Coordinates of N, CA, C and O in Angstrom, one line a residue:
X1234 N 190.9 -76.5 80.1 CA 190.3 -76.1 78.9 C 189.0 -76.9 78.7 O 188.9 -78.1 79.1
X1235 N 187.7 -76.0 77.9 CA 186.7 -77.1 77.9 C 186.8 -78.0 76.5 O 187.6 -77.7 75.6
X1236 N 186.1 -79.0 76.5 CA 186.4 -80.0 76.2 C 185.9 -79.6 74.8 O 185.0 -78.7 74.7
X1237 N 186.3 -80.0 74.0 CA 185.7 -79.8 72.1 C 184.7 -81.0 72.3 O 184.8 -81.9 73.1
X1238 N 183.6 -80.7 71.5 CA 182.6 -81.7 71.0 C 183.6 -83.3 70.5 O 183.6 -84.1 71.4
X1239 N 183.9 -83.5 69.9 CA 185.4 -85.0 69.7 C 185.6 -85.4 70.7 O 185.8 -86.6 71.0
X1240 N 185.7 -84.3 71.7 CA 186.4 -84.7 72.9 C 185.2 -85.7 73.9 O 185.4 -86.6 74.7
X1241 N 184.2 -85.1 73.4 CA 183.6 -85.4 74.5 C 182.9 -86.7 74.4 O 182.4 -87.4 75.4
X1242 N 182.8 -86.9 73.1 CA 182.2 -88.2 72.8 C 183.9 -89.7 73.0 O 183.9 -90.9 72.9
X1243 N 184.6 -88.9 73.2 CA 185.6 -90.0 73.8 C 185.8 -90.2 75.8 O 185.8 -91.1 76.6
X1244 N 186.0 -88.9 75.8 CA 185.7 -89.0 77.3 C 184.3 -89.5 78.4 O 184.2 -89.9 79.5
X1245 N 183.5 -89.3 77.1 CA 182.5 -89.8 78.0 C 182.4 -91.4 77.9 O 181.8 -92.1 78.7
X1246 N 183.1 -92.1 76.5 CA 183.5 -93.6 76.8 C 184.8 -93.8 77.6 O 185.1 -95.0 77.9
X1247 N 185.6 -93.1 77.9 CA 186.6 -93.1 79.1 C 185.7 -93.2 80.5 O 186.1 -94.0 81.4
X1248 N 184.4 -92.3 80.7 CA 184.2 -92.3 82.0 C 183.1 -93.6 82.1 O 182.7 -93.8 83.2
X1249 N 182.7 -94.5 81.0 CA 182.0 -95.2 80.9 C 182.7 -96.6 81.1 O 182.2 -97.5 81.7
X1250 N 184.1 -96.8 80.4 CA 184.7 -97.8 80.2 C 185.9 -98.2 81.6 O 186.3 -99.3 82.0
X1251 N 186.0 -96.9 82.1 CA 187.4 -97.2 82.9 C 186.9 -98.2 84.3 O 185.9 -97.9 84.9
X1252 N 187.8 -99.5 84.6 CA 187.1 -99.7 85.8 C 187.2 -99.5 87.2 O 187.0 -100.2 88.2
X1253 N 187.8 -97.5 87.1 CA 186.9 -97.3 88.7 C 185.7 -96.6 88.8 O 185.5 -95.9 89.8
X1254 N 184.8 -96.8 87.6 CA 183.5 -95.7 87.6 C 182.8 -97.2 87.7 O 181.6 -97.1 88.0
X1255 N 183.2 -98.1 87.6 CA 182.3 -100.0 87.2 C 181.0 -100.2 88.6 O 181.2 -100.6 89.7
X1256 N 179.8 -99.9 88.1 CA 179.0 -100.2 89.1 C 178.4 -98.5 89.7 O 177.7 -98.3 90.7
X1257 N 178.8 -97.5 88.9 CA 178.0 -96.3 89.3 C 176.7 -95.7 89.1 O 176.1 -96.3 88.3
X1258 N 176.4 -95.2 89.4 CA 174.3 -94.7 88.6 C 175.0 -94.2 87.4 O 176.0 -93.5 87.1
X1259 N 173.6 -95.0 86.6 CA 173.0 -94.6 85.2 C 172.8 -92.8 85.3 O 172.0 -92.2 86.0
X1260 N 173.9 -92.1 84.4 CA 173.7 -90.8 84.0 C 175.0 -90.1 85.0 O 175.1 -88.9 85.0
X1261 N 175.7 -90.8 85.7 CA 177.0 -90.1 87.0 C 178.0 -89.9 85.6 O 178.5 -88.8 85.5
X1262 N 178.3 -90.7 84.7 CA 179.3 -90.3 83.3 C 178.9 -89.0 83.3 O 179.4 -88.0 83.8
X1263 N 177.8 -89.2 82.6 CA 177.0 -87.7 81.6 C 177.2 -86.2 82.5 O 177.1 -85.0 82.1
X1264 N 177.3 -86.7 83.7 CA 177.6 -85.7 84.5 C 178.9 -85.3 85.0 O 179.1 -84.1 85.0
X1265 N 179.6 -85.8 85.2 CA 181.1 -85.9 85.2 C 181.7 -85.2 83.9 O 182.8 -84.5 83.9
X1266 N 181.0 -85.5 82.6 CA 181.6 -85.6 81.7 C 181.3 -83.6 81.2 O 181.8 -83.0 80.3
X1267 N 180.3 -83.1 82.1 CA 180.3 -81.8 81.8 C 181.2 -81.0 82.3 O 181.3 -79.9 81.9
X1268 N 182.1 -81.6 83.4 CA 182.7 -80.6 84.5 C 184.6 -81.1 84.3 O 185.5 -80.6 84.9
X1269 N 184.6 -82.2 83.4 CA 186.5 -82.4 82.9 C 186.6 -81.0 82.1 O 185.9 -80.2 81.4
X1270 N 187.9 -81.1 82.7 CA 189.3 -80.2 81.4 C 189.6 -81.3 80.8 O 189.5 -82.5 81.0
X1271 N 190.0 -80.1 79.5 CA 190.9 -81.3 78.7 C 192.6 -80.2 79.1 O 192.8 -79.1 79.6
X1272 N 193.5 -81.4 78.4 CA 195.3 -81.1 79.2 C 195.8 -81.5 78.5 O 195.6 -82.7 78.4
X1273 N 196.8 -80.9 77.7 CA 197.9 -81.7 76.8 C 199.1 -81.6 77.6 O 199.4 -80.4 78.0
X1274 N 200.1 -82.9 78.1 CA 200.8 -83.1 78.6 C 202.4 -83.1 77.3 O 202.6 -84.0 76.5
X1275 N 202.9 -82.4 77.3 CA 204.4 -82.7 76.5 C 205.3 -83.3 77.6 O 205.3 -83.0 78.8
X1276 N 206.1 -84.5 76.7 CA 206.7 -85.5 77.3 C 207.8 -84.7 78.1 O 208.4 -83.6 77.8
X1277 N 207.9 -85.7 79.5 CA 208.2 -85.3 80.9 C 207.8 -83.8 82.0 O 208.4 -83.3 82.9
X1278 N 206.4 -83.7 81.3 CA 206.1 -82.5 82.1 C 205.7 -83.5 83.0 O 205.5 -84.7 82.8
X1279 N 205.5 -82.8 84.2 CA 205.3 -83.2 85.8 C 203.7 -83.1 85.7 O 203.1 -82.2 85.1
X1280 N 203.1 -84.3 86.3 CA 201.5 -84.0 86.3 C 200.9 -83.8 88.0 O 199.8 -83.3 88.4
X1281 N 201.9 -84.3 88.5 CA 201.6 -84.5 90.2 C 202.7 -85.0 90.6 O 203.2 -86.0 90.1
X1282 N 203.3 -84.4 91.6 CA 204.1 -84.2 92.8 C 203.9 -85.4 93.5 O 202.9 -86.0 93.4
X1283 N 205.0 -86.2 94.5 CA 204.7 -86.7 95.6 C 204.6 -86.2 96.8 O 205.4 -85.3 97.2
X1284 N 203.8 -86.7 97.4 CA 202.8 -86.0 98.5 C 202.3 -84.5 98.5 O 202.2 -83.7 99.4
X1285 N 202.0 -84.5 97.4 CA 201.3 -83.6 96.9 C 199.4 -83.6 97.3 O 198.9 -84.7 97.1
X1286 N 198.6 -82.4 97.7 CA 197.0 -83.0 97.6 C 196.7 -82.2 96.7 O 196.5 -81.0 96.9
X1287 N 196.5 -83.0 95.5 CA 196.3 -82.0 94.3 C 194.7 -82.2 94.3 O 194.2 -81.2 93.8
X1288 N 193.7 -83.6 94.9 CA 192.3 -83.0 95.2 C 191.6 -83.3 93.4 O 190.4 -83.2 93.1
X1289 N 192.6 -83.7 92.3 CA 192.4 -84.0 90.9 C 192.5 -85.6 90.8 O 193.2 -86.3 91.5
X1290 N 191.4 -86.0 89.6 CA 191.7 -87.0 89.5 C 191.8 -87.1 87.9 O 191.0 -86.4 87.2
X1291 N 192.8 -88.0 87.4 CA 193.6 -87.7 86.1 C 192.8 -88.4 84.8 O 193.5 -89.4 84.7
X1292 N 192.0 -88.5 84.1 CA 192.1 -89.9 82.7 C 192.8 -89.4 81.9 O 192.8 -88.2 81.5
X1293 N 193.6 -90.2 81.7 CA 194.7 -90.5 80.3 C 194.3 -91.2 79.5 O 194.5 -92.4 79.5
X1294 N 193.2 -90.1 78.3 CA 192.5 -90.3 77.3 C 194.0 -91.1 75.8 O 193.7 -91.9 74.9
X1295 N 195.2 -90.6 76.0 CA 196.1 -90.6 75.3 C 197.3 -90.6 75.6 O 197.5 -90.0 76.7
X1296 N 198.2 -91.0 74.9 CA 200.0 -91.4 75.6 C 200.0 -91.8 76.6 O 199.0 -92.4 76.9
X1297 N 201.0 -91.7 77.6 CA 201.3 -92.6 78.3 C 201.7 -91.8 79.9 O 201.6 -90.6 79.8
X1298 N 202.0 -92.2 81.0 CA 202.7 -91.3 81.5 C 203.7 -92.6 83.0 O 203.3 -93.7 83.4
X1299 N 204.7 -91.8 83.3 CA 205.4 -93.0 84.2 C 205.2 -92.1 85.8 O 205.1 -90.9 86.0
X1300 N 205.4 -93.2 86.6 CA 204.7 -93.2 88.1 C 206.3 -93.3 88.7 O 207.0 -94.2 88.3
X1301 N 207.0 -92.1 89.9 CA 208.5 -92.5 89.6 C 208.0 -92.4 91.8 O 207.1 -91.9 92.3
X1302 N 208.9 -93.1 92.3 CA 208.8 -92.5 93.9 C 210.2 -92.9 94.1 O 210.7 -93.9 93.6
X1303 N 210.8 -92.0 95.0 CA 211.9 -91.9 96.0 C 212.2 -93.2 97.0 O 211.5 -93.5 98.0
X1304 N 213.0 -93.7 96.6 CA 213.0 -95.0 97.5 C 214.2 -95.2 98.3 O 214.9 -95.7 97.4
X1305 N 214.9 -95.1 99.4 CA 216.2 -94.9 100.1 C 217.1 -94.1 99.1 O 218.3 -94.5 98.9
X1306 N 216.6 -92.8 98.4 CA 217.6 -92.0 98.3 C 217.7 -91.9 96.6 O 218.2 -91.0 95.9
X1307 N 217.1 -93.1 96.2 CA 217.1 -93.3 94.4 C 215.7 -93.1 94.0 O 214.9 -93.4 94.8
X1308 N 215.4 -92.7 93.0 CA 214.5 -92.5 92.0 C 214.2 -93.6 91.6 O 215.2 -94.3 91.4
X1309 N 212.7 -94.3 91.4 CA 212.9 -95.6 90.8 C 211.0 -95.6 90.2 O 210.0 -95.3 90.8
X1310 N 211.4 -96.0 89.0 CA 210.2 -96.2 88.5 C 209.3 -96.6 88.7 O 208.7 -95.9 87.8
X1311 N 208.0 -97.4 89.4 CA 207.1 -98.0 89.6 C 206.2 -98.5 89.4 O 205.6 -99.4 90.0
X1312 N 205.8 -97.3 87.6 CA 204.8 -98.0 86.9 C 204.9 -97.2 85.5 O 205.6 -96.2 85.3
X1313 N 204.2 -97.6 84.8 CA 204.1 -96.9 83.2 C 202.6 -97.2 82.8 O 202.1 -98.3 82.6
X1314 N 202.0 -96.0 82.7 CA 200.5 -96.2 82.7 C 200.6 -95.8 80.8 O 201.4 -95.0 80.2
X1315 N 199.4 -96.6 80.2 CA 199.0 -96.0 79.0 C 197.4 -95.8 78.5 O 196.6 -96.5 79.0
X1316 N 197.1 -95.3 77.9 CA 195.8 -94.6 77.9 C 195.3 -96.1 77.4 O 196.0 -96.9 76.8
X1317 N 193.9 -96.4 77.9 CA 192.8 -96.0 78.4 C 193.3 -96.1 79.8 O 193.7 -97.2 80.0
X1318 N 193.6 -94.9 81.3 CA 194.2 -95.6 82.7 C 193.8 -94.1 83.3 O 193.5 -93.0 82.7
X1319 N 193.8 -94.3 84.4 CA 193.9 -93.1 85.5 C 194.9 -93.3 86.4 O 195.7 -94.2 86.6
X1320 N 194.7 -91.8 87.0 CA 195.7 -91.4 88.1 C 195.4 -90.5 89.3 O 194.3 -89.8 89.2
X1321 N 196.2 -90.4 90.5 CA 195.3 -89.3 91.4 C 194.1 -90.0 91.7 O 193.1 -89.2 91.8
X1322 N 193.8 -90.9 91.7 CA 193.1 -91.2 92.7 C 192.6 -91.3 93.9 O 191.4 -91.2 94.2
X1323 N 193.8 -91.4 94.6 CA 194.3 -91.0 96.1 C 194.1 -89.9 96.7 O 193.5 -89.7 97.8
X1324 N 194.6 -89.1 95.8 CA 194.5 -87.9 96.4 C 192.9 -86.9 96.2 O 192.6 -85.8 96.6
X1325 N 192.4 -87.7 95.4 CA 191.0 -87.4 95.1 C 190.0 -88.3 95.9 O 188.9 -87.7 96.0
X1326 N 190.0 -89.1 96.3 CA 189.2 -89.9 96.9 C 189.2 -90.3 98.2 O 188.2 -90.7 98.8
X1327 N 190.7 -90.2 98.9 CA 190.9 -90.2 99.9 C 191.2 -89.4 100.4 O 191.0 -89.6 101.6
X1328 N 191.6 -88.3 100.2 CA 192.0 -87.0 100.4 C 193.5 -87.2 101.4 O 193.8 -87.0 102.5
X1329 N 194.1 -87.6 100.5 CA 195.6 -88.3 101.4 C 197.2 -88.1 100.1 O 197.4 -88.7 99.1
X1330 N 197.5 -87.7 100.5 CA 198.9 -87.2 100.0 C 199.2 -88.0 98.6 O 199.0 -89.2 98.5
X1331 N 199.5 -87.5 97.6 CA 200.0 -88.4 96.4 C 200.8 -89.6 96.4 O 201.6 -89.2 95.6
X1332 N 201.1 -90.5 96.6 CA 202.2 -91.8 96.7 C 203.0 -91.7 96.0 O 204.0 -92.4 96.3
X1333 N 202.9 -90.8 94.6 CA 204.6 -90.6 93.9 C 204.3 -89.4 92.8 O 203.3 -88.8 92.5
X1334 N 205.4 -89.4 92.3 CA 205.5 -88.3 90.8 C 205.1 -89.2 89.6 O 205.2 -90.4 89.5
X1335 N 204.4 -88.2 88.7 CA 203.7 -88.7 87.9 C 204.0 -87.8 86.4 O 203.3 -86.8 86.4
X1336 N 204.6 -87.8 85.4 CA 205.0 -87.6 84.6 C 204.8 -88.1 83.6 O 204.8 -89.3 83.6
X1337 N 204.3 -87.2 82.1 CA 204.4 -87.8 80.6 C 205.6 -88.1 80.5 O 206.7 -87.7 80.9
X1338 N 205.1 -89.1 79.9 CA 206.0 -90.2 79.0 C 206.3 -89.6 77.4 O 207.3 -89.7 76.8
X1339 N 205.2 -89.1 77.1 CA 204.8 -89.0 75.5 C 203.7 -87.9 75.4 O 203.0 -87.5 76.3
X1340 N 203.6 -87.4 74.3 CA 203.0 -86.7 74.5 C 201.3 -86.8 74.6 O 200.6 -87.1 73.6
X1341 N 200.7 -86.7 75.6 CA 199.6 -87.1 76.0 C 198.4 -85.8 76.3 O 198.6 -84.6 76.5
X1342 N 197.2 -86.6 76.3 CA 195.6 -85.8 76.5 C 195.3 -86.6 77.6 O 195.3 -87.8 77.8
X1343 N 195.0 -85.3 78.5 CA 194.4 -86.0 80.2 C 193.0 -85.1 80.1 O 193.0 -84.1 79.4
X1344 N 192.0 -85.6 80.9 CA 190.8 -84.9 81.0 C 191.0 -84.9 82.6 O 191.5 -85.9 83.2
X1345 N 190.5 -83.6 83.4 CA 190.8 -83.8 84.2 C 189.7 -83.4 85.2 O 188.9 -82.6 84.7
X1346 N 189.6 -83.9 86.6 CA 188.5 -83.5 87.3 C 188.4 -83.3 88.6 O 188.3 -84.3 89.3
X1347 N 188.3 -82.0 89.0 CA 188.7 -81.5 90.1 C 187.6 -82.0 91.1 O 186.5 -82.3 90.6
X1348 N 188.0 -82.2 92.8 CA 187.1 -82.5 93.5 C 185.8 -81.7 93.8 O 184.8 -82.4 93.8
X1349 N 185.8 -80.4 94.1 CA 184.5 -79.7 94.0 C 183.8 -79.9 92.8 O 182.6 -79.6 92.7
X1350 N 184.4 -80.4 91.7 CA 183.2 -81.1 90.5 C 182.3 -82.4 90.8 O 181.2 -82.7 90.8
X1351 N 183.5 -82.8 91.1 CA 183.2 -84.2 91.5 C 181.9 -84.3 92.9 O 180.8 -85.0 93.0
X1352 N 182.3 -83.5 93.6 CA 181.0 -83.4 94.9 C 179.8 -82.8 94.8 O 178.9 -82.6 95.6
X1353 N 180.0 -82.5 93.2 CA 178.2 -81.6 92.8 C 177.6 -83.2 91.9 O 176.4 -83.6 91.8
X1354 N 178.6 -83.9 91.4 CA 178.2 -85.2 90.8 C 177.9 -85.7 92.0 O 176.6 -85.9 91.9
X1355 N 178.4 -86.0 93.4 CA 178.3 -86.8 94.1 C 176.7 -86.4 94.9 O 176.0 -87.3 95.5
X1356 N 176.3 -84.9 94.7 CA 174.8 -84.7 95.4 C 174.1 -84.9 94.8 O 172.9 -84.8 95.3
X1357 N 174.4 -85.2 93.1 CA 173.2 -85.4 92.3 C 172.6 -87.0 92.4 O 171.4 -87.4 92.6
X1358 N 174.4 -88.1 92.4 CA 174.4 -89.0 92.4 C 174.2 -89.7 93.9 O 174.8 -90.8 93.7
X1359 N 173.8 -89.7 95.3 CA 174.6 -90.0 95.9 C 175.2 -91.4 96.5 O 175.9 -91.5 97.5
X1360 N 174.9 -92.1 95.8 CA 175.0 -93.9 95.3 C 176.4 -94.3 94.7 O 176.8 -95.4 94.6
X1361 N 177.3 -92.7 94.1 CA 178.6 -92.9 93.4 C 179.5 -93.2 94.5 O 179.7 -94.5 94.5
X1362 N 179.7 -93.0 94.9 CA 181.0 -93.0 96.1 C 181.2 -94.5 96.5 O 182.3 -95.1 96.3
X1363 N 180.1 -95.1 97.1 CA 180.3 -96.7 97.6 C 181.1 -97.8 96.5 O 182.1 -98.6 96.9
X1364 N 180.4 -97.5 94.9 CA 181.2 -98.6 93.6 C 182.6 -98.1 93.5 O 183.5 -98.8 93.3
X1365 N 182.7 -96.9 93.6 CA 184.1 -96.1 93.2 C 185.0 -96.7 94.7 O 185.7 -97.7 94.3
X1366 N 185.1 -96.6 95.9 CA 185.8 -97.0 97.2 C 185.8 -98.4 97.1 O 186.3 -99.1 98.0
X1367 N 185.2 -99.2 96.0 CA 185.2 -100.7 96.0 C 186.3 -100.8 95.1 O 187.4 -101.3 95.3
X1368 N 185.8 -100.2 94.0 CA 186.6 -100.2 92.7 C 188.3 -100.0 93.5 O 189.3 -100.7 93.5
X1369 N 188.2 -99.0 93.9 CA 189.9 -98.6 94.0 C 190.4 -99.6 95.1 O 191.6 -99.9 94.9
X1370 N 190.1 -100.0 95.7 CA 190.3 -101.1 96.6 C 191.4 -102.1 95.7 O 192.6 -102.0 95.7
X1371 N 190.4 -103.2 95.0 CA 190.1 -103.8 93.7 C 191.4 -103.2 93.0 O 192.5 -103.9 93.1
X1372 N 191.4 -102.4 92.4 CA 192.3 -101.8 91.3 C 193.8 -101.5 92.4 O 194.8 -101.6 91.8
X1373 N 193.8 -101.3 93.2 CA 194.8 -100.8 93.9 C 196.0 -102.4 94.6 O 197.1 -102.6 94.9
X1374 N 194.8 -103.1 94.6 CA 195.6 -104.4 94.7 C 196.5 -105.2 93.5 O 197.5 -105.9 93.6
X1375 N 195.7 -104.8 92.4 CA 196.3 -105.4 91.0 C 197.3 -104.5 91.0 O 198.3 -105.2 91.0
X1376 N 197.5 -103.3 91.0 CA 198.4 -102.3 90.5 C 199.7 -102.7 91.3 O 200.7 -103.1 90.6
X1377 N 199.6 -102.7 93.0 CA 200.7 -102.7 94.0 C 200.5 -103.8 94.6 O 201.5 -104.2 95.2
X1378 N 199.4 -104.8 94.5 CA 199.4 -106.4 95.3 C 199.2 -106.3 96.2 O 199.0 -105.2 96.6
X1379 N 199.2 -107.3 96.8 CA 198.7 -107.3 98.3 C 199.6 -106.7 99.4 O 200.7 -107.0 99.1
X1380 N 199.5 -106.0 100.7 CA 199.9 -105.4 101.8 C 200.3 -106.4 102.7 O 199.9 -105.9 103.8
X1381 N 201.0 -107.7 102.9 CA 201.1 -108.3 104.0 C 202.2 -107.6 105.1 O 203.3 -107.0 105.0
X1382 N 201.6 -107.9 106.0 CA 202.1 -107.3 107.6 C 202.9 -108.4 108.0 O 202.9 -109.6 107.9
X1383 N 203.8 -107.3 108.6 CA 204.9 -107.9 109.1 C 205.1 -108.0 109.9 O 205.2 -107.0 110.6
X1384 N 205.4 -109.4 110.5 CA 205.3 -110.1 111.5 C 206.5 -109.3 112.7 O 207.4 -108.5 112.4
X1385 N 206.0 -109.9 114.0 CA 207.0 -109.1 115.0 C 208.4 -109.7 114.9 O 208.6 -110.9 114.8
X1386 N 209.5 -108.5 115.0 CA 211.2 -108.7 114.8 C 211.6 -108.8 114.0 O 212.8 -108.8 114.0
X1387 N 210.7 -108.7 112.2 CA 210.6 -108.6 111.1 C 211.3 -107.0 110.4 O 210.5 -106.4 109.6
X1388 N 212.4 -106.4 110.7 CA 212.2 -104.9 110.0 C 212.0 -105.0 108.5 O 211.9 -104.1 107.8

């Protein structure tokens, strides 16, 4: 759904404030900000699948939503995101399988933005892509920490 005028003057400080847009060209928001849905999520609707390529990338302008992945057979929580935060990342930027299920918590407002939007931003802009692959880097370490490798005989 398109976005109401209210809407837009919040989303476009969501696309200004969040930090994986931190370091993009002057005017990549204002552009972005023509081509979101807005989404009302009621508590425990499904937002994204694991390993899913949904090709979306989420802001959770409002409420909350929980990050759940399959772990030897159990369901287990992983994260609880609350607005101002994103999601789909992954599968928008890397173009690589979802890492888990993603569900409201509460009842929540997602603006949402599909990748063929995103790639008409990207030919206007084409300087966005480099801060954004830094940013998630960055953000992806704080979220899950560091990746250390496991030494040999180590399962």
């Amino acid at each position: 759904m398109k976005l109401r005028p209210e809407q837009e003057i919040e989303a476009l400080r969501l696309l200004k404030t969040l930090p994986l847009f931190a370091g993009c060209p002057t005017g990549a928001a204002e552009a972005m900000l023509q081509l979101l849905d807005a989404r009302d999520a009621a508590p425990g609707k499904v937002l994204m699948m694991d390993q899913e390529i949904g090709r979306t990338l989420y802001l959770l302008a409002k409420g909350s939503v929980t990050v759940w992945k399959r772990v030897g057979g159990e369901k287990k929580q992983l994260a609880k995101l609350t607005a101002p935060d994103f999601f789909g990342e992954r599968s928008m930027f890397e173009e690589s399988p979802a890492s888990a299920l993603v569900k409201a918590e509460d009842k929540s407002l997602i603006y949402a933005l599909e990748r063929p939007h995103f790639d008409e931003v990207a030919a206007k802009f084409p300087g966005i892509l480099e801060p954004i692959q830094k940013n998630m880097a960055e953000l992806r370490l704080k979220r899950i920490g560091p990746v250390v490798p496991k030494h040999e005989g180590e399962s």
